[in-house]
Coordinates of C-alpha atoms in Angstrom, one line a residue:
M1 CA 141.9 191.6 106.3
R2 CA 144.7 193.2 108.2
S3 CA 143.8 191.2 111.4
T4 CA 144.0 188.0 109.4
V5 CA 147.5 188.8 108.1
R6 CA 148.6 189.7 111.7
R7 CA 147.0 186.5 113.1
D8 CA 148.8 184.4 110.5
L9 CA 152.1 186.1 111.3
I10 CA 151.6 185.3 115.0
T11 CA 150.6 181.7 114.5
D12 CA 153.4 181.1 112.0
A13 CA 155.8 182.5 114.5
A14 CA 154.4 180.3 117.2
I15 CA 154.8 177.2 114.9
Q16 CA 158.4 178.1 114.3
L17 CA 159.0 178.8 118.0
V18 CA 157.5 175.4 119.1
A19 CA 159.5 173.6 116.4
E20 CA 162.7 175.1 117.6
Q21 CA 162.2 175.2 121.4
G22 CA 159.3 172.9 122.2
M23 CA 156.1 173.8 124.1
R24 CA 158.1 175.2 127.0
G25 CA 159.4 178.0 124.8
L26 CA 155.9 179.1 123.8
T27 CA 155.0 182.3 125.5
H28 CA 153.3 185.4 124.3
R29 CA 156.5 187.5 124.6
A30 CA 158.5 184.9 122.8
V31 CA 156.0 184.9 119.9
D32 CA 156.1 188.7 119.8
R33 CA 159.9 188.5 119.5
Q34 CA 159.9 185.7 116.9
A35 CA 157.3 187.6 114.8
G36 CA 159.1 190.9 115.2
L37 CA 156.0 192.5 116.8
P38 CA 155.7 195.0 119.6
E39 CA 155.3 193.4 123.1
G40 CA 151.7 192.6 123.8
S41 CA 150.7 192.0 120.2
T42 CA 150.2 188.3 120.6
S43 CA 148.1 188.6 123.7
A44 CA 145.9 191.1 121.9
Y45 CA 144.9 188.3 119.5
F46 CA 145.3 185.2 121.8
R47 CA 144.5 186.1 125.4
T48 CA 145.5 182.8 126.9
R49 CA 148.2 180.2 126.2
K50 CA 145.5 177.7 125.4
A51 CA 144.0 180.1 122.8
L52 CA 147.5 180.6 121.3
I53 CA 148.0 176.8 121.1
E54 CA 144.6 176.4 119.5
G55 CA 145.4 179.2 117.1
F56 CA 148.6 177.8 115.9
V57 CA 147.1 174.3 115.6
A58 CA 144.2 175.6 113.6
R59 CA 146.8 177.3 111.3
L60 CA 148.6 174.0 111.0
A61 CA 145.4 172.2 110.2
D62 CA 144.5 174.7 107.5
Q63 CA 147.9 174.4 105.9
E64 CA 147.8 170.6 106.0
R65 CA 144.4 170.4 104.5
L66 CA 145.7 172.4 101.5
D67 CA 148.7 170.1 101.2
V68 CA 146.6 166.9 101.2
V69 CA 145.1 166.6 97.7
P70 CA 145.3 163.0 96.6
D71 CA 145.5 162.5 92.9
P72 CA 142.9 159.8 92.0
D73 CA 145.2 158.5 89.3
D74 CA 148.2 158.2 91.7
V75 CA 146.9 158.1 95.3
A76 CA 149.9 156.5 96.9
G77 CA 152.4 158.7 95.0
S78 CA 150.6 161.9 95.9
I79 CA 150.4 160.9 99.5
A80 CA 154.0 159.9 99.5
R81 CA 155.0 163.3 98.0
T82 CA 153.0 165.1 100.7
L83 CA 154.6 163.1 103.5
D84 CA 158.0 163.8 102.1
S85 CA 157.3 167.5 101.9
W86 CA 156.3 167.4 105.5
L87 CA 159.6 165.8 106.3
V88 CA 161.4 168.5 104.4
E89 CA 159.4 171.3 106.0
R90 CA 159.7 169.6 109.3
N91 CA 158.9 172.6 111.6
R92 CA 155.2 172.4 111.0
T93 CA 155.2 168.6 111.7
L94 CA 157.4 169.0 114.8
A95 CA 155.1 171.8 116.2
R96 CA 152.0 169.7 115.6
Y97 CA 153.4 166.7 117.4
A98 CA 154.6 168.9 120.3
A99 CA 151.1 170.3 120.6
M100 CA 149.5 166.8 120.5
L101 CA 151.9 165.6 123.2
E102 CA 151.1 168.7 125.4
A103 CA 147.4 167.9 125.0
T104 CA 147.8 164.4 126.5
H105 CA 148.8 166.1 129.8
H106 CA 146.4 169.0 129.8
P107 CA 142.7 167.9 129.3
E108 CA 141.8 171.6 128.5
L109 CA 143.8 171.3 125.3
K110 CA 142.1 168.1 124.1
S111 CA 140.3 170.1 121.4
I112 CA 143.6 170.4 119.5
M113 CA 143.8 166.7 119.0
V114 CA 140.7 166.8 116.8
H115 CA 142.9 167.8 113.9
S116 CA 143.9 164.9 111.7
P117 CA 143.7 164.0 108.0
R118 CA 141.0 161.4 109.0
E119 CA 138.2 162.9 106.9
Q120 CA 140.5 162.9 103.8
A121 CA 141.6 159.3 104.6
T122 CA 138.0 158.2 104.9
A123 CA 137.3 159.8 101.5
I124 CA 140.3 157.9 100.0
A125 CA 139.1 154.7 101.6
K126 CA 135.6 155.2 100.0
M127 CA 137.3 155.9 96.6
L128 CA 139.3 152.7 96.9
G129 CA 136.2 150.6 97.7
H130 CA 136.8 149.7 101.3
S131 CA 133.7 148.1 102.9
D132 CA 134.0 150.2 106.0
P133 CA 135.6 153.5 104.9
E134 CA 135.4 155.1 108.4
R135 CA 137.3 152.4 110.0
A136 CA 139.8 152.1 107.1
G137 CA 140.2 155.9 107.2
A138 CA 141.0 155.7 110.9
H139 CA 143.5 152.9 110.4
F140 CA 145.1 154.7 107.4
T141 CA 145.4 157.9 109.4
A142 CA 147.1 156.1 112.3
F143 CA 149.4 154.4 109.8
L144 CA 150.4 157.7 108.2
E145 CA 150.9 159.4 111.5
G146 CA 153.2 156.5 112.7
L147 CA 155.1 156.5 109.4
L148 CA 155.6 160.2 109.5
F149 CA 156.7 160.2 113.2
Y150 CA 159.0 157.3 112.6
R151 CA 160.7 159.0 109.7
L152 CA 160.8 162.4 111.4
V153 CA 162.1 161.5 114.9
G154 CA 162.1 157.8 115.3
G155 CA 164.5 155.1 114.1
G156 CA 163.6 155.8 110.5
S157 CA 165.1 159.3 110.8
T158 CA 168.5 157.7 111.1
V159 CA 168.2 154.9 108.5
G160 CA 165.5 156.2 106.1
P161 CA 166.3 157.9 102.9
E162 CA 167.1 161.6 103.0
P163 CA 163.8 163.7 102.8
G164 CA 163.4 165.6 99.6
T165 CA 164.9 162.9 97.4
E166 CA 163.4 160.6 94.9
E167 CA 164.5 157.7 97.1
S168 CA 162.5 159.1 100.0
V169 CA 159.4 159.5 97.9
R170 CA 159.8 155.9 96.5
D171 CA 160.2 154.5 100.0
L172 CA 157.2 156.3 101.3
R173 CA 155.1 155.4 98.3
E174 CA 155.9 151.7 98.8
A175 CA 154.7 151.9 102.4
V176 CA 151.6 153.8 101.5
E177 CA 150.7 151.4 98.7
K178 CA 150.8 148.5 101.2
A179 CA 148.6 150.4 103.7
L180 CA 146.0 151.3 101.0
R181 CA 145.2 147.8 100.0
P182 CA 141.6 146.9 100.8

């Protein structure tokens, strides 16, 4: 149990560090400092930088899976609220995008790109009666990633409604509703 708590502390510190400094700031020593741990603690749990990246991405994936719980009575609204919460708690999202970008230049990190809400999107597509739920799930995932990225760092971040407001949730809901149509 103790090692799980320590592992979570380390991966949470790595997420924060990457969100603040980008992937270049991710070192074992920097994570130790961020987590308030003795030097060498991070490398005891994650021997290589690749393992550290995979560890924090796995932590992100676990957290996001818990966040994505579509309400069958309000699929678009529940997804919009989740996206808005990711915009408010932007560090996790920034860290995930930084890791995804890093993986495009380092083939040994491709395994971190596997994480996506695609399984959940496929289940939603099935629930909504799409004739090809796998394909619809893939398209919906790509749409959500693009919408999130646009609102987080793209043009939408300068003109979109302030995250954490009802206006933001309404705006996101409208976009999600359009994308969900079979």
